[in-house]
Coordinates of N, CA and C and ligand atoms in Angstrom, one line a residue:
M128 N 0.9 -1.3 0.0 CA -0.1 0.0 0.1 C 0.9 1.2 -0.1
T129 N 0.4 2.3 -0.8 CA 1.3 3.4 -0.9 C 0.9 4.4 0.2
V130 N 2.0 5.1 0.9 CA 1.8 6.1 1.8 C 2.1 7.3 1.2
E131 N 1.4 8.5 1.4 CA 1.6 9.7 0.7 C 1.8 10.6 2.1
L132 N 2.7 11.6 1.8 CA 3.0 12.6 2.8 C 2.3 13.9 2.2
R133 N 1.8 14.7 3.3 CA 0.9 15.9 2.9 C 0.9 16.8 4.1
E134 N 0.7 18.0 3.8 CA 0.7 19.0 5.0 C -0.5 18.6 6.2
M135 N -0.1 18.5 7.3 CA -1.3 18.1 8.4 C -2.2 19.3 8.3
R136 N -3.5 19.1 8.6 CA -4.5 19.9 8.6 C -5.4 19.5 9.9
W137 N -6.2 20.3 10.4 CA -7.0 20.3 11.7 C -7.7 19.1 11.6
W138 N -8.3 18.7 10.4 CA -9.2 17.5 10.6 C -8.3 16.1 10.7
D139 N -7.1 16.2 10.7 CA -6.2 14.9 11.1 C -6.1 14.8 12.5
I140 N -6.2 15.9 13.3 CA -5.8 15.8 14.7 C -6.5 14.7 15.4
D141 N -7.7 14.3 15.2 CA -8.2 13.0 15.9 C -7.4 11.9 15.6
Q142 N -7.2 11.5 14.5 CA -6.3 10.4 14.3 C -4.7 10.6 14.8
V143 N -4.3 11.7 14.6 CA -2.9 12.1 15.3 C -2.8 11.8 16.7
L144 N -3.9 12.2 17.3 CA -4.1 12.0 18.8 C -4.1 10.6 19.3
E145 N -4.7 9.8 18.4 CA -4.8 8.2 18.7 C -3.4 7.7 18.7
L146 N -2.6 8.3 17.6 CA -1.3 7.6 17.5 C -0.5 8.1 18.7
E147 N -0.7 9.5 18.9 CA 0.3 10.1 20.0 C 0.0 9.3 21.4
K148 N -1.3 8.9 21.7 CA -1.4 8.2 23.0 C -0.9 6.9 22.9
D149 N -0.8 6.3 21.8 CA -0.3 5.0 21.7 C 1.2 5.0 21.8
L150 N 1.8 5.9 21.1 CA 3.3 6.0 21.1 C 4.0 6.8 22.2
F151 N 3.3 7.8 22.5 CA 3.8 8.4 23.8 C 3.1 8.6 25.0
P152 N 2.7 7.3 25.5 CA 1.9 7.1 26.5 C 2.0 8.1 27.9
E153 N 3.4 8.4 28.1 CA 3.6 9.1 29.3 C 3.5 10.7 29.1
D154 N 3.8 11.1 27.9 CA 3.6 12.6 27.7 C 3.1 13.0 26.4
A155 N 2.0 12.4 26.1 CA 1.2 12.6 24.9 C 0.9 14.3 24.7
W156 N 1.0 14.8 23.5 CA 0.5 16.1 23.3 C -1.1 16.1 23.4
S157 N -1.5 17.2 23.8 CA -3.0 17.3 23.9 C -3.5 18.0 22.6
R158 N -4.7 17.9 22.3 CA -5.3 18.5 21.0 C -5.0 20.0 21.0
G159 N -5.2 20.8 22.1 CA -4.7 22.2 22.1 C -3.3 22.5 21.6
M160 N -2.5 21.4 21.9 CA -1.0 21.9 21.5 C -1.0 21.6 20.0
F161 N -1.6 20.6 19.4 CA -1.7 20.4 18.0 C -2.2 21.7 17.2
W162 N -3.3 22.0 17.8 CA -4.4 23.2 17.3 C -3.2 24.5 17.3
S163 N -2.6 24.6 18.3 CA -1.7 25.8 18.5 C -0.3 25.7 17.3
E164 N 0.1 24.6 17.3 CA 1.2 24.5 16.3 C 0.8 24.7 15.0
L165 N -0.4 24.1 14.5 CA -1.0 24.3 13.2 C -1.5 25.6 13.0
A166 N -1.7 26.5 13.9 CA -2.0 27.9 13.6 C -0.8 28.7 13.1
H167 N 0.3 28.2 13.4 CA 1.5 28.9 12.9 C 2.1 28.2 11.6
S168 N 1.4 27.2 10.9 CA 2.1 26.6 10.0 C 1.5 27.1 8.5
R169 N 0.8 28.2 8.3 CA 0.4 28.5 7.1 C 0.6 30.0 7.0
G170 N 0.6 30.4 5.7 CA 0.9 31.7 5.2 C 2.1 32.3 5.3
A171 N 2.4 33.6 4.9 CA 3.6 34.2 4.6 C 4.5 34.2 6.0
T172 N 3.9 34.2 7.0 CA 4.5 34.1 8.4 C 4.7 32.9 9.1
A173 N 4.5 31.7 8.3 CA 4.5 30.6 9.0 C 5.9 30.3 9.7
T174 N 5.8 29.6 10.9 CA 7.2 29.2 11.4 C 7.0 27.7 11.6
R175 N 6.1 27.1 11.3 CA 6.1 25.6 11.5 C 5.8 24.7 10.3
R176 N 6.2 23.4 10.1 CA 5.9 22.5 9.2 C 5.4 21.2 9.8
Y177 N 4.1 21.0 9.7 CA 3.5 19.7 10.3 C 3.2 19.0 9.0
V178 N 3.5 17.7 9.1 CA 3.3 16.7 7.9 C 2.5 15.4 8.4
T179 N 1.6 15.0 7.6 CA 0.9 13.6 8.0 C 1.4 12.7 7.0
A180 N 1.5 11.6 7.2 CA 1.7 10.4 6.3 C 0.3 9.7 6.2
E181 N -0.4 9.5 5.2 CA -1.8 8.7 5.0 C -1.6 7.6 4.1
D182 N -2.1 6.5 4.4 CA -2.2 5.4 3.4 C -3.5 5.4 2.6
G183 N -3.7 4.6 1.7 CA -4.5 4.8 0.7 C -5.9 4.7 1.1
T184 N -6.2 4.1 2.4 CA -7.6 4.1 3.0 C -7.8 5.4 3.8
G185 N -7.1 6.2 3.8 CA -7.3 7.5 4.6 C -6.8 7.3 5.9
R186 N -6.2 6.4 6.2 CA -5.5 6.2 7.8 C -4.3 7.0 7.9
V187 N -4.3 7.7 8.9 CA -3.0 8.6 9.2 C -2.1 7.5 9.8
V188 N -0.9 7.4 9.3 CA 0.1 6.2 9.7 C 1.3 6.9 10.2
G189 N 1.5 8.2 10.3 CA 2.8 8.9 10.7 C 2.5 10.4 10.6
Y190 N 3.4 10.9 11.5 CA 3.2 12.5 11.4 C 4.6 13.1 11.9
A191 N 4.9 14.4 11.6 CA 5.9 15.0 12.2 C 6.0 16.4 12.0
G192 N 6.6 17.1 12.9 CA 6.5 18.6 12.9 C 7.8 19.3 13.3
L193 N 8.0 20.4 12.9 CA 9.2 21.4 13.0 C 8.9 22.7 13.3
A194 N 9.7 23.5 14.1 CA 9.4 24.7 14.5 C 10.7 25.6 14.1
A195 N 10.6 26.7 13.3 CA 11.7 27.6 12.9 C 11.7 28.8 13.8
S196 N 12.9 29.1 14.2 CA 13.0 30.4 14.7 C 14.5 31.1 14.4
G197 N 14.3 31.9 13.6 CA 15.5 32.6 13.1 C 16.3 31.7 12.2
D198 N 17.5 31.4 12.6 CA 18.6 30.5 12.0 C 18.4 29.1 12.5
L199 N 17.5 28.9 13.4 CA 17.6 27.7 14.1 C 16.2 26.8 13.9
A200 N 16.1 25.7 13.7 CA 14.9 24.8 13.6 C 14.9 23.6 14.6
D201 N 13.8 23.4 15.2 CA 13.8 22.1 16.2 C 12.5 21.1 15.7
V202 N 13.1 20.0 15.7 CA 12.2 18.9 15.5 C 11.4 18.8 16.6
Q203 N 10.0 19.1 16.5 CA 9.1 19.1 17.8 C 8.5 17.6 17.9
T204 N 8.3 16.9 16.9 CA 7.8 15.4 17.0 C 8.0 14.7 15.7
I205 N 8.0 13.2 15.9 CA 8.1 12.4 14.8 C 7.7 11.1 15.2
A206 N 6.7 10.5 14.4 CA 6.0 9.3 15.0 C 5.6 8.5 13.8
V207 N 5.7 7.3 13.8 CA 5.1 6.3 13.0 C 4.3 5.2 13.6
A208 N 3.2 4.9 13.0 CA 2.4 3.6 13.6 C 3.2 2.5 13.8
R209 N 3.0 1.8 14.8 CA 3.8 0.7 15.2 C 4.0 -0.3 14.0
D210 N 2.9 -0.7 13.2 CA 2.9 -1.6 12.1 C 3.7 -1.2 11.0
L211 N 4.0 0.1 11.0 CA 4.9 0.5 9.8 C 6.2 0.9 10.2
Q212 N 6.6 0.8 11.6 CA 8.0 1.2 11.9 C 8.9 0.3 11.3
G213 N 10.1 1.0 11.0 CA 11.2 0.1 10.5 C 11.0 0.0 8.8
S214 N 9.9 0.6 8.1 CA 9.7 0.3 6.9 C 10.3 1.7 6.0
G215 N 10.9 2.6 6.7 CA 11.6 3.8 6.0 C 10.7 5.1 6.1
L216 N 9.6 5.0 6.7 CA 8.6 6.1 6.7 C 9.2 7.2 7.7
G217 N 9.8 6.7 8.7 CA 10.5 7.7 9.6 C 11.6 8.7 8.9
G218 N 12.2 8.1 8.1 CA 13.3 8.7 7.0 C 12.5 9.6 6.2
R219 N 11.2 9.2 5.7 CA 10.6 10.2 4.8 C 10.2 11.3 5.3
L220 N 9.6 11.0 6.6 CA 8.9 12.1 7.4 C 10.2 13.2 7.7
L221 N 11.2 12.5 8.2 CA 12.5 13.5 8.6 C 13.0 14.3 7.3
T222 N 13.0 13.6 6.1 CA 13.4 14.3 4.9 C 12.5 15.4 4.6
D223 N 11.2 15.2 4.9 CA 10.2 16.5 4.7 C 10.6 17.6 5.6
L224 N 10.9 17.2 6.7 CA 11.2 18.3 7.7 C 12.4 19.1 7.5
L225 N 13.4 18.4 7.0 CA 14.7 19.1 6.7 C 14.7 19.8 5.5
R226 N 13.7 19.5 4.4 CA 13.5 20.3 3.4 C 12.8 21.6 3.9
A227 N 11.9 21.5 4.8 CA 11.4 22.6 5.2 C 12.1 23.5 6.0
A228 N 13.1 23.0 6.9 CA 14.1 23.7 7.5 C 14.9 24.5 6.7
T229 N 15.3 23.9 5.4 CA 16.0 24.6 4.3 C 15.3 25.8 3.8
A230 N 13.9 25.5 3.6 CA 13.0 26.5 3.0 C 12.7 27.7 3.9
F231 N 12.9 27.5 5.4 CA 12.7 28.4 6.4 C 14.1 29.2 6.5
E232 N 15.1 28.8 5.6 CA 16.5 29.4 5.7 C 17.2 29.0 7.1
C233 N 16.8 27.9 7.6 CA 17.7 27.5 9.0 C 18.7 26.7 8.4
H234 N 19.9 27.2 9.4 CA 21.1 26.5 8.8 C 21.6 25.3 10.0
E235 N 20.7 25.3 11.0 CA 20.9 24.4 12.0 C 19.6 23.7 12.5
V236 N 19.6 22.4 12.7 CA 18.3 21.8 13.4 C 18.7 21.2 14.7
M237 N 17.9 21.3 15.6 CA 18.1 20.5 16.8 C 16.9 19.6 17.3
L238 N 17.2 18.8 18.1 CA 16.2 17.8 18.6 C 16.5 17.2 20.0
E239 N 15.7 16.8 20.7 CA 15.8 16.0 21.9 C 15.1 14.8 21.7
V240 N 15.9 13.6 22.3 CA 15.3 12.5 22.0 C 15.8 11.6 23.4
R241 N 14.8 10.7 23.8 CA 15.0 9.9 25.1 C 16.4 9.2 24.9
V242 N 17.1 9.1 25.9 CA 18.3 8.5 25.9 C 18.1 7.1 25.6
D243 N 17.0 6.4 26.0 CA 16.8 5.0 25.7 C 15.8 4.7 24.3
N244 N 15.8 5.6 23.5 CA 15.3 5.5 22.3 C 16.2 5.3 21.2
L245 N 16.8 4.1 21.1 CA 18.0 3.9 20.1 C 17.5 3.8 18.8
R246 N 16.4 3.5 18.5 CA 15.8 3.3 17.1 C 15.8 4.9 16.6
A247 N 15.2 5.7 17.4 CA 15.1 7.2 16.9 C 16.5 7.8 16.6
Q248 N 17.4 7.3 17.7 CA 18.7 8.1 17.6 C 19.4 7.5 16.2
K249 N 19.2 6.2 15.9 CA 19.9 5.6 14.8 C 19.4 6.4 13.5
L250 N 18.2 6.6 13.4 CA 17.5 7.4 12.3 C 18.3 8.8 12.2
Y251 N 18.3 9.6 13.4 CA 18.8 11.0 13.4 C 20.3 10.9 12.9
E252 N 21.0 10.0 13.4 CA 22.4 9.7 13.0 C 22.6 9.6 11.5
R253 N 21.7 8.7 10.9 CA 21.7 8.6 9.4 C 21.6 9.7 8.7
F254 N 21.0 10.7 9.1 CA 20.8 12.1 8.6 C 21.7 13.1 8.9
G255 N 22.6 12.6 9.7 CA 24.1 13.6 10.0 C 23.8 14.3 11.3
F256 N 22.7 14.0 12.2 CA 22.7 14.7 13.5 C 23.8 14.1 14.5
A257 N 24.3 14.8 15.3 CA 25.5 14.4 16.2 C 25.0 14.9 17.6
P258 N 25.3 14.0 18.6 CA 24.9 14.3 19.9 C 25.9 15.5 20.4
I259 N 25.1 16.4 21.2 CA 26.0 17.5 21.7 C 25.7 17.7 23.1
G260 N 24.8 16.8 24.0 CA 24.7 17.0 25.3 C 23.6 16.3 25.8
F261 N 23.3 16.4 26.9 CA 21.9 15.8 27.7 C 21.2 17.0 28.4
R262 N 19.9 16.8 28.5 CA 18.9 17.5 29.3 C 18.6 16.4 30.4
R263 N 19.0 16.6 31.7 CA 18.7 15.7 32.9 C 17.2 15.8 33.3
G264 N 16.6 14.7 33.3 CA 15.2 14.4 33.6 C 14.2 15.3 32.7
Y265 N 14.5 15.5 31.4 CA 13.8 16.3 30.4 C 12.2 15.6 30.3
Y266 N 12.3 14.3 30.4 CA 11.0 13.6 30.1 C 10.3 13.4 31.6
Q267 N 9.4 14.0 31.9 CA 8.6 13.7 33.1 C 7.2 13.1 32.8
P268 N 6.5 12.3 33.6 CA 7.0 12.1 35.0 C 8.0 10.9 35.2
G269 N 8.4 10.4 34.1 CA 9.5 9.2 34.2 C 10.8 9.5 34.6
N270 N 11.2 10.9 34.5 CA 12.4 11.5 34.9 C 13.6 10.7 33.9
V271 N 13.3 10.8 32.7 CA 14.2 10.1 31.7 C 15.0 11.3 31.1
D272 N 16.3 11.2 30.9 CA 17.2 12.2 30.2 C 16.8 12.2 28.8
A273 N 17.1 13.5 28.2 CA 17.1 13.8 26.8 C 18.5 13.9 26.3
L274 N 18.7 13.2 25.2 CA 19.9 13.4 24.5 C 19.6 14.5 23.6
V275 N 20.6 15.6 23.4 CA 20.3 16.8 22.5 C 21.3 16.4 21.1
M276 N 20.6 16.5 20.0 CA 21.4 16.2 18.8 C 21.3 17.4 17.9
R277 N 22.2 17.7 17.1 CA 22.4 18.9 16.2 C 22.7 18.4 14.8
L278 N 22.1 19.2 13.8 CA 22.5 18.8 12.4 C 22.8 20.3 11.9
T279 N 24.0 20.2 11.4 CA 24.3 21.7 10.6 C 24.1 21.4 9.1
D280 N 23.8 22.4 8.5 CA 23.4 22.5 7.2 C 22.4 21.3 6.6
P281 N 21.1 21.5 7.0 CA 19.9 20.5 6.8 C 19.8 20.2 5.3
S282 N 20.3 21.2 4.5 CA 20.1 21.0 2.9 C 20.9 20.1 2.6
A283 N 22.1 19.8 2.9 CA 23.1 18.8 2.5 C 22.7 17.4 2.9
S284 N 21.9 17.2 3.8 CA 21.5 15.8 4.2 C 20.2 15.2 3.4
V285 N 19.6 16.1 2.7 CA 18.4 15.8 2.0 C 18.6 16.0 0.3
Q286 N 19.8 16.4 -0.1 CA 19.9 16.6 -1.4 C 19.9 15.4 -2.2
G287 N 19.1 15.3 -3.2 CA 19.0 14.1 -4.0 C 17.9 13.2 -3.6
T288 N 17.2 13.4 -2.5 CA 16.3 12.5 -1.8 C 14.9 12.9 -2.3
E289 N 14.1 12.0 -2.4 CA 12.5 12.4 -2.8 C 11.7 12.3 -1.5
I290 N 10.9 13.3 -1.1 CA 10.0 13.2 0.0 C 9.0 12.0 -0.3
N291 N 8.5 11.7 -1.6 CA 7.7 10.7 -1.7 C 8.2 9.2 -2.2
G292 N 9.5 9.3 -2.4 CA 10.2 8.2 -2.9 C 10.4 7.2 -1.9
Ligands
COA50 C1 11.6 6.9 15.6 C2 10.5 6.5 14.4 C3 9.7 7.6 14.0 C4 11.1 5.9 13.2 O1 10.5 5.6 12.2 P1 10.7 4.4 11.3 O2 9.5 4.3 10.3 O3 10.7 3.1 12.2 O4 12.0 4.7 10.7 P2 12.9 4.2 9.7 O5 12.3 2.8 9.1 O6 13.1 5.2 8.5 O7 14.3 4.0 10.4 C5 14.4 3.5 11.7 C6 16.0 3.1 11.8 O8 15.9 2.2 13.1 C7 16.5 1.1 13.1 N1 15.9 0.0 14.0 C8 14.8 -0.7 13.6 N2 14.4 -1.6 14.7 C9 15.3 -1.0 15.7 C10 15.6 -1.6 17.1 N3 14.7 -2.1 17.6 N4 16.5 -0.8 17.7 C11 17.2 0.0 17.2 N5 17.2 0.4 16.1 C12 16.2 -0.1 15.0 C13 16.3 0.7 11.7 O9 17.4 -0.2 11.1 C14 16.5 2.1 10.9 O10 18.1 2.5 11.0 P3 18.8 2.6 9.5 O11 18.2 3.9 9.1 O12 20.0 2.7 10.0 O13 18.5 1.4 8.8 C15 9.4 5.4 14.9 O14 10.3 4.3 15.3 C16 8.5 5.7 16.1 O15 7.3 6.5 15.7 N6 8.8 5.5 17.2 C17 8.0 5.8 18.4 C18 7.8 7.2 18.4 C19 9.1 8.0 18.7 O16 10.0 7.4 19.4 N7 9.5 9.1 18.1 C20 10.7 9.7 18.2 C21 10.6 10.6 19.3 S1 12.3 11.5 19.5

């Protein structure tokens, strides 16, 4: 089944919240948080890129979001439905975000990832992110540390790749 990436819209939020609760049970984002992010994702003054992955039946199977501030962008979230993890969709979503970072003219992209989330860390490393430090107890209530990773020159990591490929 083909999976297409497209801009996230407000009508995706119900399905996104289902995935969010399943994949981030300890610190799932609320409906209000997604609404607030999407409010900044359109028009000439947009500072956000939110993308949805949808299969041929209209099911949302992944999503990701990026926030830009001046020269710097932050990967806010990235998630793939359990049954599609490991199929390369995470890489496609991240490629979309890095293209958006380039379009926002950001020269650096940062993110936080749980120290125990090796799968996500591997994905970020593949795109050139390097660890630069830790934030102790960043994830609450579990008190899990975050590894902070940074990518310089996001345009270089996605050259020659296809968002839908
Ligand atoms: C992290 C996530 C978005 C990655 O999406 P994905 O579709 O699985 O990603 P891909 O298939 O493109 O790549 C996954 C990488 O992890 C590797 N991997 C697969 N299973 C793994 C495992 N059990 N442990 C470690 N690495 C693993 C794959 O080999 C691949 O590495 P490679 O690119 O070097 O081949 C997805 O796993 C997910 O939604 N996880 C739950 C939510 C989450 O943790 N989000 C990140 C928050 S920072």
